[in-house]
CSV table of C-alpha atoms and ligand atoms in Angstrom, one decimal:
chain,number,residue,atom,x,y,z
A,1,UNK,CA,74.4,55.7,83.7
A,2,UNK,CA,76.4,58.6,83.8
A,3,UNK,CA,76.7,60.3,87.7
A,4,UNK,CA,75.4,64.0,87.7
A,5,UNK,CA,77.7,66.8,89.4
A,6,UNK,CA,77.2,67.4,92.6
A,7,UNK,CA,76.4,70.7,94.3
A,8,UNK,CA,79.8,70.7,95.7
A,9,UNK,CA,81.5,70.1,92.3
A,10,UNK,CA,79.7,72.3,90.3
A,11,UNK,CA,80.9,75.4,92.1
A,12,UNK,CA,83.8,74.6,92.6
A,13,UNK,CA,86.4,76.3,91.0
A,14,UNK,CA,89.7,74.0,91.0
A,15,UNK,CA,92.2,75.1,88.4
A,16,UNK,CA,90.5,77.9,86.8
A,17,UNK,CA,91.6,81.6,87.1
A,18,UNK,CA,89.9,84.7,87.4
A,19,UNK,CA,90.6,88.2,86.5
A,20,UNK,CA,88.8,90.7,88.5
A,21,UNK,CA,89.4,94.4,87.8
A,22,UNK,CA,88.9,97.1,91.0
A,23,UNK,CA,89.3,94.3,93.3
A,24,UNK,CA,90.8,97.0,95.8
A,25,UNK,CA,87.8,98.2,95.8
A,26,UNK,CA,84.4,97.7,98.1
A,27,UNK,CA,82.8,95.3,96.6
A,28,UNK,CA,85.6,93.9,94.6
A,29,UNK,CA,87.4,92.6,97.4
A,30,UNK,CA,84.8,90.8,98.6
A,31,UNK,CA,84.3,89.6,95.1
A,32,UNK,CA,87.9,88.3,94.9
A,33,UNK,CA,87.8,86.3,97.8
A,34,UNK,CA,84.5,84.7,96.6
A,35,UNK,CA,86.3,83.4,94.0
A,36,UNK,CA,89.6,82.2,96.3
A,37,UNK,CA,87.5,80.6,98.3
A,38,UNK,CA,86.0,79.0,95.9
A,39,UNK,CA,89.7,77.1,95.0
A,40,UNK,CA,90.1,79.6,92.2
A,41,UNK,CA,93.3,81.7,91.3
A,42,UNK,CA,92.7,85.5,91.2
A,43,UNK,CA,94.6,88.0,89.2
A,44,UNK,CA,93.9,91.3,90.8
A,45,UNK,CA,93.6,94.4,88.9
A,46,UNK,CA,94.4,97.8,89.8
A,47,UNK,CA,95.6,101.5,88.7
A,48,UNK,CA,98.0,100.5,91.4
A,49,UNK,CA,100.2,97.5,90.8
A,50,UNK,CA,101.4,98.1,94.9
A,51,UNK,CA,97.7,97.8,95.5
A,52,UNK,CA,97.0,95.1,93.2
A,53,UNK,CA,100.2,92.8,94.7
A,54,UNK,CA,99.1,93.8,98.5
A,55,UNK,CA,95.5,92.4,97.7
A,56,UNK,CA,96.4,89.4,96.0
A,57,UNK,CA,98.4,88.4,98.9
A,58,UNK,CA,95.7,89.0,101.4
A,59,UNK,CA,93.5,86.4,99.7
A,60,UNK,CA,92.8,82.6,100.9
A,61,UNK,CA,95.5,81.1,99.4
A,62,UNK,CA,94.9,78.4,96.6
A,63,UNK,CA,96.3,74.6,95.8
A,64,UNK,CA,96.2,75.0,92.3
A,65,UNK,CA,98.4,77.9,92.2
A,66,UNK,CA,99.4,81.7,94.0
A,67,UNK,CA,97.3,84.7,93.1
A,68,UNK,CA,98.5,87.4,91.2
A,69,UNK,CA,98.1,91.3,91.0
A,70,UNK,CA,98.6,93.4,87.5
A,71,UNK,CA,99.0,97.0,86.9
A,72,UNK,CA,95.0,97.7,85.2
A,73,UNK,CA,93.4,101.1,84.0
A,74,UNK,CA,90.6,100.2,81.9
A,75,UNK,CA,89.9,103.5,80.4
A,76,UNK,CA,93.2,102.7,78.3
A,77,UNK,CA,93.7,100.5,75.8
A,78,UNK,CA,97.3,100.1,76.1
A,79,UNK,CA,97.1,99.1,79.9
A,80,UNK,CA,94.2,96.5,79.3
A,81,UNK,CA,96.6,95.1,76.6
A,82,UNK,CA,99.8,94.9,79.0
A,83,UNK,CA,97.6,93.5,81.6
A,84,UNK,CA,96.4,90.5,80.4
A,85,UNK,CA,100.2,90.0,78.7
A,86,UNK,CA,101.0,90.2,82.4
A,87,UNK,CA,98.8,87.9,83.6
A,88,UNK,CA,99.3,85.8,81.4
A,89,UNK,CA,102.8,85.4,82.6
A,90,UNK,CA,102.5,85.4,86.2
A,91,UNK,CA,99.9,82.4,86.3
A,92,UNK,CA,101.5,80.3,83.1
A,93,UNK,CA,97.8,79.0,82.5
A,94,UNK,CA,94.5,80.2,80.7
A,95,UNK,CA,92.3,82.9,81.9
A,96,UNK,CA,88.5,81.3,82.6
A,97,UNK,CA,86.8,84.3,84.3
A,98,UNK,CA,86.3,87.8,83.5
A,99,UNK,CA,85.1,90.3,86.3
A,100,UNK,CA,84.7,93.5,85.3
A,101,UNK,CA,84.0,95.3,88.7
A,102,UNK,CA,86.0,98.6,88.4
A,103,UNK,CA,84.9,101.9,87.9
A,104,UNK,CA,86.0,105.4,87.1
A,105,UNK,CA,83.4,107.4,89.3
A,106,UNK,CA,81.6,109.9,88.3
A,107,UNK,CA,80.8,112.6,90.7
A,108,UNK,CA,78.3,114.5,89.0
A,109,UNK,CA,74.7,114.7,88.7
A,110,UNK,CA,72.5,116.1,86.1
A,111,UNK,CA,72.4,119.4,87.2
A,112,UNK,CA,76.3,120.4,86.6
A,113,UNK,CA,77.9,117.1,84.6
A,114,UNK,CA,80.1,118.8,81.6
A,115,UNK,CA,79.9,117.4,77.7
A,116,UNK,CA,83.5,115.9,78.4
A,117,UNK,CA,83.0,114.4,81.9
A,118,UNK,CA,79.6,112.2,80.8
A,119,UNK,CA,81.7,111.4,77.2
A,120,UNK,CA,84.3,110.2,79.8
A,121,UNK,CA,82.0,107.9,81.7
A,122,UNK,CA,81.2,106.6,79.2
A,123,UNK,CA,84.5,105.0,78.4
A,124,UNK,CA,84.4,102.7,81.1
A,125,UNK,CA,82.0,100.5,78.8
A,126,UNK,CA,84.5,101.0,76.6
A,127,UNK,CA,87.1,99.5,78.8
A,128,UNK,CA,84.5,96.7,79.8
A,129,UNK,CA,84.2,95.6,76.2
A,130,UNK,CA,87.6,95.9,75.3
A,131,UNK,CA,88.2,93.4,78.3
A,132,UNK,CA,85.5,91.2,77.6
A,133,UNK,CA,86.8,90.9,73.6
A,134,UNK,CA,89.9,89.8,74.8
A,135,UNK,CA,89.6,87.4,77.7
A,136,UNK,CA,86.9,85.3,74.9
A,137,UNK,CA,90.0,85.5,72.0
A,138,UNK,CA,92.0,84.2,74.5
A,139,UNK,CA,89.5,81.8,75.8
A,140,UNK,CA,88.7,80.9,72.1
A,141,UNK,CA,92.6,80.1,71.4
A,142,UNK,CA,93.0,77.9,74.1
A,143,UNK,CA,90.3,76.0,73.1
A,144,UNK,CA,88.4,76.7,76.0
A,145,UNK,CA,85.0,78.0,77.8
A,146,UNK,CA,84.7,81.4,79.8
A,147,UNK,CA,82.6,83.4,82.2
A,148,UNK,CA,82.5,86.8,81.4
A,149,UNK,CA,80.4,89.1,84.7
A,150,UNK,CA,80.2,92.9,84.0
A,151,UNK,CA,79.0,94.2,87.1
A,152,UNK,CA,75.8,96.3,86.6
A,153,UNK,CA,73.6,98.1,89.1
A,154,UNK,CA,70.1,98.4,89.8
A,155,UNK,CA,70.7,102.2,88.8
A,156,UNK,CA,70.9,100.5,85.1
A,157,UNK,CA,67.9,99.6,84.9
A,158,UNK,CA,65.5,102.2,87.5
A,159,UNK,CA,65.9,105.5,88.1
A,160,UNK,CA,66.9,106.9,91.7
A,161,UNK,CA,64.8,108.6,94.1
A,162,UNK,CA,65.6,112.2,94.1
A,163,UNK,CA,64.1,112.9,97.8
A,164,UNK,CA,67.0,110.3,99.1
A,165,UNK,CA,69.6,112.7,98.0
A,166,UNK,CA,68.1,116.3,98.5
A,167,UNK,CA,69.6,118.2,100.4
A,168,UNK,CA,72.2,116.1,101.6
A,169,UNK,CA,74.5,115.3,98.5
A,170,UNK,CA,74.6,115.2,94.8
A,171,UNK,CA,72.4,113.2,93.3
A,172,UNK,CA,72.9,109.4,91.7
A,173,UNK,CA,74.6,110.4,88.4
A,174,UNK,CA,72.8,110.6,85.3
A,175,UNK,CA,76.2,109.7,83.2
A,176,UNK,CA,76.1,106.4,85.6
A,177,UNK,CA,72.4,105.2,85.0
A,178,UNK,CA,73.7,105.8,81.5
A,179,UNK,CA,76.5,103.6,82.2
A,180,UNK,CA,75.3,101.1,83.6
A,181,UNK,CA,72.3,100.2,81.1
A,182,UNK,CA,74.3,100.0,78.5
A,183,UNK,CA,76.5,97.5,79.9
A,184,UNK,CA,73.4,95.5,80.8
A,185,UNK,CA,72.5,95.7,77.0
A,186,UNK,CA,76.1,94.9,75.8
A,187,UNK,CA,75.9,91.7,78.3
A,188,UNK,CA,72.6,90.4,76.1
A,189,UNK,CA,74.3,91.5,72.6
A,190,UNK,CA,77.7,89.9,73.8
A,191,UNK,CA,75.9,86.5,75.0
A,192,UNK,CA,74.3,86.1,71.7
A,193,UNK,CA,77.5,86.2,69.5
A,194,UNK,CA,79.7,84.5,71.8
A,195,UNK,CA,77.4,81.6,73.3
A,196,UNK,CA,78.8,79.4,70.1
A,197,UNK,CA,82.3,80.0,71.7
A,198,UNK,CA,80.8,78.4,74.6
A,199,UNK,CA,81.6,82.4,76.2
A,200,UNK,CA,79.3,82.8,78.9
A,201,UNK,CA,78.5,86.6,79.4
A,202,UNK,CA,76.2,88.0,82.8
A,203,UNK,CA,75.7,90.9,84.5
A,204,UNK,CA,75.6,90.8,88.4
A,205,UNK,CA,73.9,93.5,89.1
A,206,UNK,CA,74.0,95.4,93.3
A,207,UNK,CA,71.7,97.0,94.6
A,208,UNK,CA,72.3,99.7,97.1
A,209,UNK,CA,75.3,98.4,98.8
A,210,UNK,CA,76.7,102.2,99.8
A,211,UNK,CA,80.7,101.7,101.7
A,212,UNK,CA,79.9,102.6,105.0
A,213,UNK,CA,83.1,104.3,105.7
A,214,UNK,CA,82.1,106.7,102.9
A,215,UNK,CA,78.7,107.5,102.8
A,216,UNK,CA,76.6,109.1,106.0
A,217,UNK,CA,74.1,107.4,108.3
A,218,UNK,CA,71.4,109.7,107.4
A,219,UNK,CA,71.8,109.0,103.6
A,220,UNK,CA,72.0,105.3,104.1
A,221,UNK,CA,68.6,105.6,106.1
A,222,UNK,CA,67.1,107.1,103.0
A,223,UNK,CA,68.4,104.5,100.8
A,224,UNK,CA,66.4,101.4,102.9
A,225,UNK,CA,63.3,102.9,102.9
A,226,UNK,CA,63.3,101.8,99.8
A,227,UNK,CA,64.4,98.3,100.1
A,228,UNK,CA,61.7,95.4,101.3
A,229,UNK,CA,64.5,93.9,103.1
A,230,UNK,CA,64.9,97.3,105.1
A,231,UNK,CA,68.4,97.8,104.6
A,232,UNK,CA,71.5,98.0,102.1
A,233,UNK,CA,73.6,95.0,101.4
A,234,UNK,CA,76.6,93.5,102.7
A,235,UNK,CA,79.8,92.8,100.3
A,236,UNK,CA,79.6,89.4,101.0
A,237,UNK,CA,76.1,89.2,99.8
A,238,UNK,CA,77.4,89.0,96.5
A,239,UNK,CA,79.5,86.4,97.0
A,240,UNK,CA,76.6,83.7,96.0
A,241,UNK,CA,75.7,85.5,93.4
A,242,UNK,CA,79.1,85.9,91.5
A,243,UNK,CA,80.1,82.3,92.0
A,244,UNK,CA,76.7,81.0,90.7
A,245,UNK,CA,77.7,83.4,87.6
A,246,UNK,CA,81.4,81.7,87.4
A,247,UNK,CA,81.0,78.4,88.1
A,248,UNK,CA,79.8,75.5,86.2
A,249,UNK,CA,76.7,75.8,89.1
A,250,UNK,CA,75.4,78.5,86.2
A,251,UNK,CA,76.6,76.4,82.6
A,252,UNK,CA,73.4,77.5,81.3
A,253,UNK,CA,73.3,80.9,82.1
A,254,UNK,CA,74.2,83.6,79.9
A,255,UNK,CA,73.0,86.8,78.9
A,256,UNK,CA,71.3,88.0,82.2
A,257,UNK,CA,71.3,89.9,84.9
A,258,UNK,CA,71.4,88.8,88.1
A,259,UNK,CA,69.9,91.2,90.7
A,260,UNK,CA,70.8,91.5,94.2
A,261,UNK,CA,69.2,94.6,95.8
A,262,UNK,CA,66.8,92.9,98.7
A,263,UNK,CA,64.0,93.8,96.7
A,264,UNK,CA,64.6,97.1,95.4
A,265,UNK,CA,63.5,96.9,92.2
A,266,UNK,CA,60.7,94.1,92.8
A,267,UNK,CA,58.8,97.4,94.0
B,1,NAP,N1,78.6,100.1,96.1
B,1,NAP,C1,77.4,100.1,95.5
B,1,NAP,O1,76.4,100.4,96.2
B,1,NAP,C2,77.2,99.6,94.1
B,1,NAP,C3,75.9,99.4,93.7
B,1,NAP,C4,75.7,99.0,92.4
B,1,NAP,C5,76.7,98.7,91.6
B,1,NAP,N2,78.0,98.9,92.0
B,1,NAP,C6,79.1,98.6,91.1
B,1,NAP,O2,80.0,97.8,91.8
B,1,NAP,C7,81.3,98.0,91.2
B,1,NAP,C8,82.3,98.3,92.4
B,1,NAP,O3,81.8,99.4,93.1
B,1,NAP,P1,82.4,99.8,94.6
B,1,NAP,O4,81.3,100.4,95.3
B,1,NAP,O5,83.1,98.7,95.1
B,1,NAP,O6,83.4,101.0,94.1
B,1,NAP,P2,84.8,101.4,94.7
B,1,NAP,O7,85.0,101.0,96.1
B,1,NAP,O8,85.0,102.8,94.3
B,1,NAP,O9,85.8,100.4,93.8
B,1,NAP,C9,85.9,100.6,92.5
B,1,NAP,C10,87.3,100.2,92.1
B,1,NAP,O10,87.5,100.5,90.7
B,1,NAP,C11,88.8,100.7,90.4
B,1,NAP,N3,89.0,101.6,89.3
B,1,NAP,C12,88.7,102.9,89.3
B,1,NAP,N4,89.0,103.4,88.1
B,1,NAP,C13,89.5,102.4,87.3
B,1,NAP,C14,89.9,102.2,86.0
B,1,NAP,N5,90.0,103.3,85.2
B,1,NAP,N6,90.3,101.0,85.6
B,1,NAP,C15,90.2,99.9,86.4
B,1,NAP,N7,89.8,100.0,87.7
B,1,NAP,C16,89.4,101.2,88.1
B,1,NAP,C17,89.4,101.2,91.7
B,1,NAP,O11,90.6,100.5,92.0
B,1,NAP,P3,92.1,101.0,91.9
B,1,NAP,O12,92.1,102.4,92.5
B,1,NAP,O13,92.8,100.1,92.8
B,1,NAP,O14,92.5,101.0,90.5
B,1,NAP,C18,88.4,101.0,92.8
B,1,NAP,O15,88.9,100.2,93.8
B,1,NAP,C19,81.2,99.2,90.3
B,1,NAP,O16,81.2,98.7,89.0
B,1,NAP,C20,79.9,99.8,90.7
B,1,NAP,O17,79.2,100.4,89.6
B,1,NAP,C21,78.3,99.3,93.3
């Protein structure tokens, strides 16, 4: 009889390489070293190839191979194109995992967002997509599977509380709820056409997990009244989360979204 995996061997992540986009970022550094630690090589991405080379070097280092960092802007086509060109030269080797973490903020709410800035937003599902598209061609050419995580939000799929932001700051933007539920609906339409590539395509979606070196103690206190667990998450909290997503631990997951808000949304 055939032995089964083991826990051990089904996340880890020996040999394969992952491309994370924003991984300067809060939550995408924490993401990129989920997936060193998990043996896996990570090409960073960034606006800021400087950036991109100084986080790549501060990650676990690997046996199958060094990490790399690439010059990234999703929000144009040209730049995702010379990325993954790249990348594909630094690490020699196939690309198995797609993060798309980063984002083009959006600093306005629905009380003063212009035509042009929501139209801009916008584009970063663009960028996502055009991503996604070619990380599965090149997955498909080599003959090979792939993980593809878009990072959602909660604020995809429920609308914020306006008391926890009056009077105090701009509200959650409307451009970004817009956002982010349609990249939760591109994750279902992209795992049905590419599931017979054998491309696996998620969303992980965060709840509130506000940077703490940004955003004010009194805000933060309004955002965990609303969370059963009674307060915002940790970066590393998604660290489970994304490697269940990327590993062969979640083979025969696709098209969801994986939610990890200590219970926001289960209210
Ligand atoms: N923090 C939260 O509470 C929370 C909650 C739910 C969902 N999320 C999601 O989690 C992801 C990361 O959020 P975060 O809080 O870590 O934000 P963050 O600290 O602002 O990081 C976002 C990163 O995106 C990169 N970026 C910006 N514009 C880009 C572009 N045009 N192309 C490629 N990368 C770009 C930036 O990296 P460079 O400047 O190096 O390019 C930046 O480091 C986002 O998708 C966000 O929607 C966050």
């Amino acid at each position: 009889m055939q032995s089964e995996p083991t826990v051990r061997q089904l996340f880890d992540l020996t040999g394969r390489t992952a491309l994370v986009t924003g991984a300067s970022g809060w939550l995408g550094r924490a993401l990129a070293f989920a997936l060193a630690e998990a043996e896996c090589r990570v090409i960073v991405g960034s606006r800021d190839l400087e950036v991109a080379t100084q986080v790549a070097s501060s990650l676990p280092t690997v046996a199958s191979g060094s990490h790399a960092g690439v010059s990234l802007d999703h929000m144009d086509e040209d730049s995702i194109a010379s990325a993954l060109d790249q990348a594909v030269r630094l690490i020699q080797g196939p690309i198995d995992i797609l993060v798309n973490n980063g984002l083009e903020l959006c600093g306005q709410d629905w009380t003063n967002i212009d035509f042009d800035s929501f139209v801009r937003h916008q584009a970063n599902n663009a960028g996502y997509f055009a991503l996604a598209r070619q990380i599965r061609q090149h997955a498909v050419t080599a003959g090979r599977p792939a993980s593809i995580i878009m990072v959602g939000s909660m604020y995809g799929m429920v609308a914020s509380y306006p008391e926890a932001y009056q009077d105090l700051t701009t509200a959650s933007s409307v451009a970004y709820h817009a956002l982010k539920g349609g990249t939760l609906q591109m994750v279902r339409h992209l795992a049905a056409y590419w599931a017979k590539d054998s491309i696996r395509v998620n969303a992980l979606s965060p709840g509130a997990f506000p940077n703490t070196n940004q955003v004010s103690a009194e805000l933060i206190g309004r955002l965990e009244q609303h969370v059963p667990l009674g307060r915002i998450g940790c970066p590393h909290e998604l660290k489970g989360a994304l490697l269940l997503l990327a590993s062969d631990a979640g083979g025969y997951i696709t098209g969801q979204n994986l939610v990890v808000d200590g219970g926001w949304t289960a209210w």
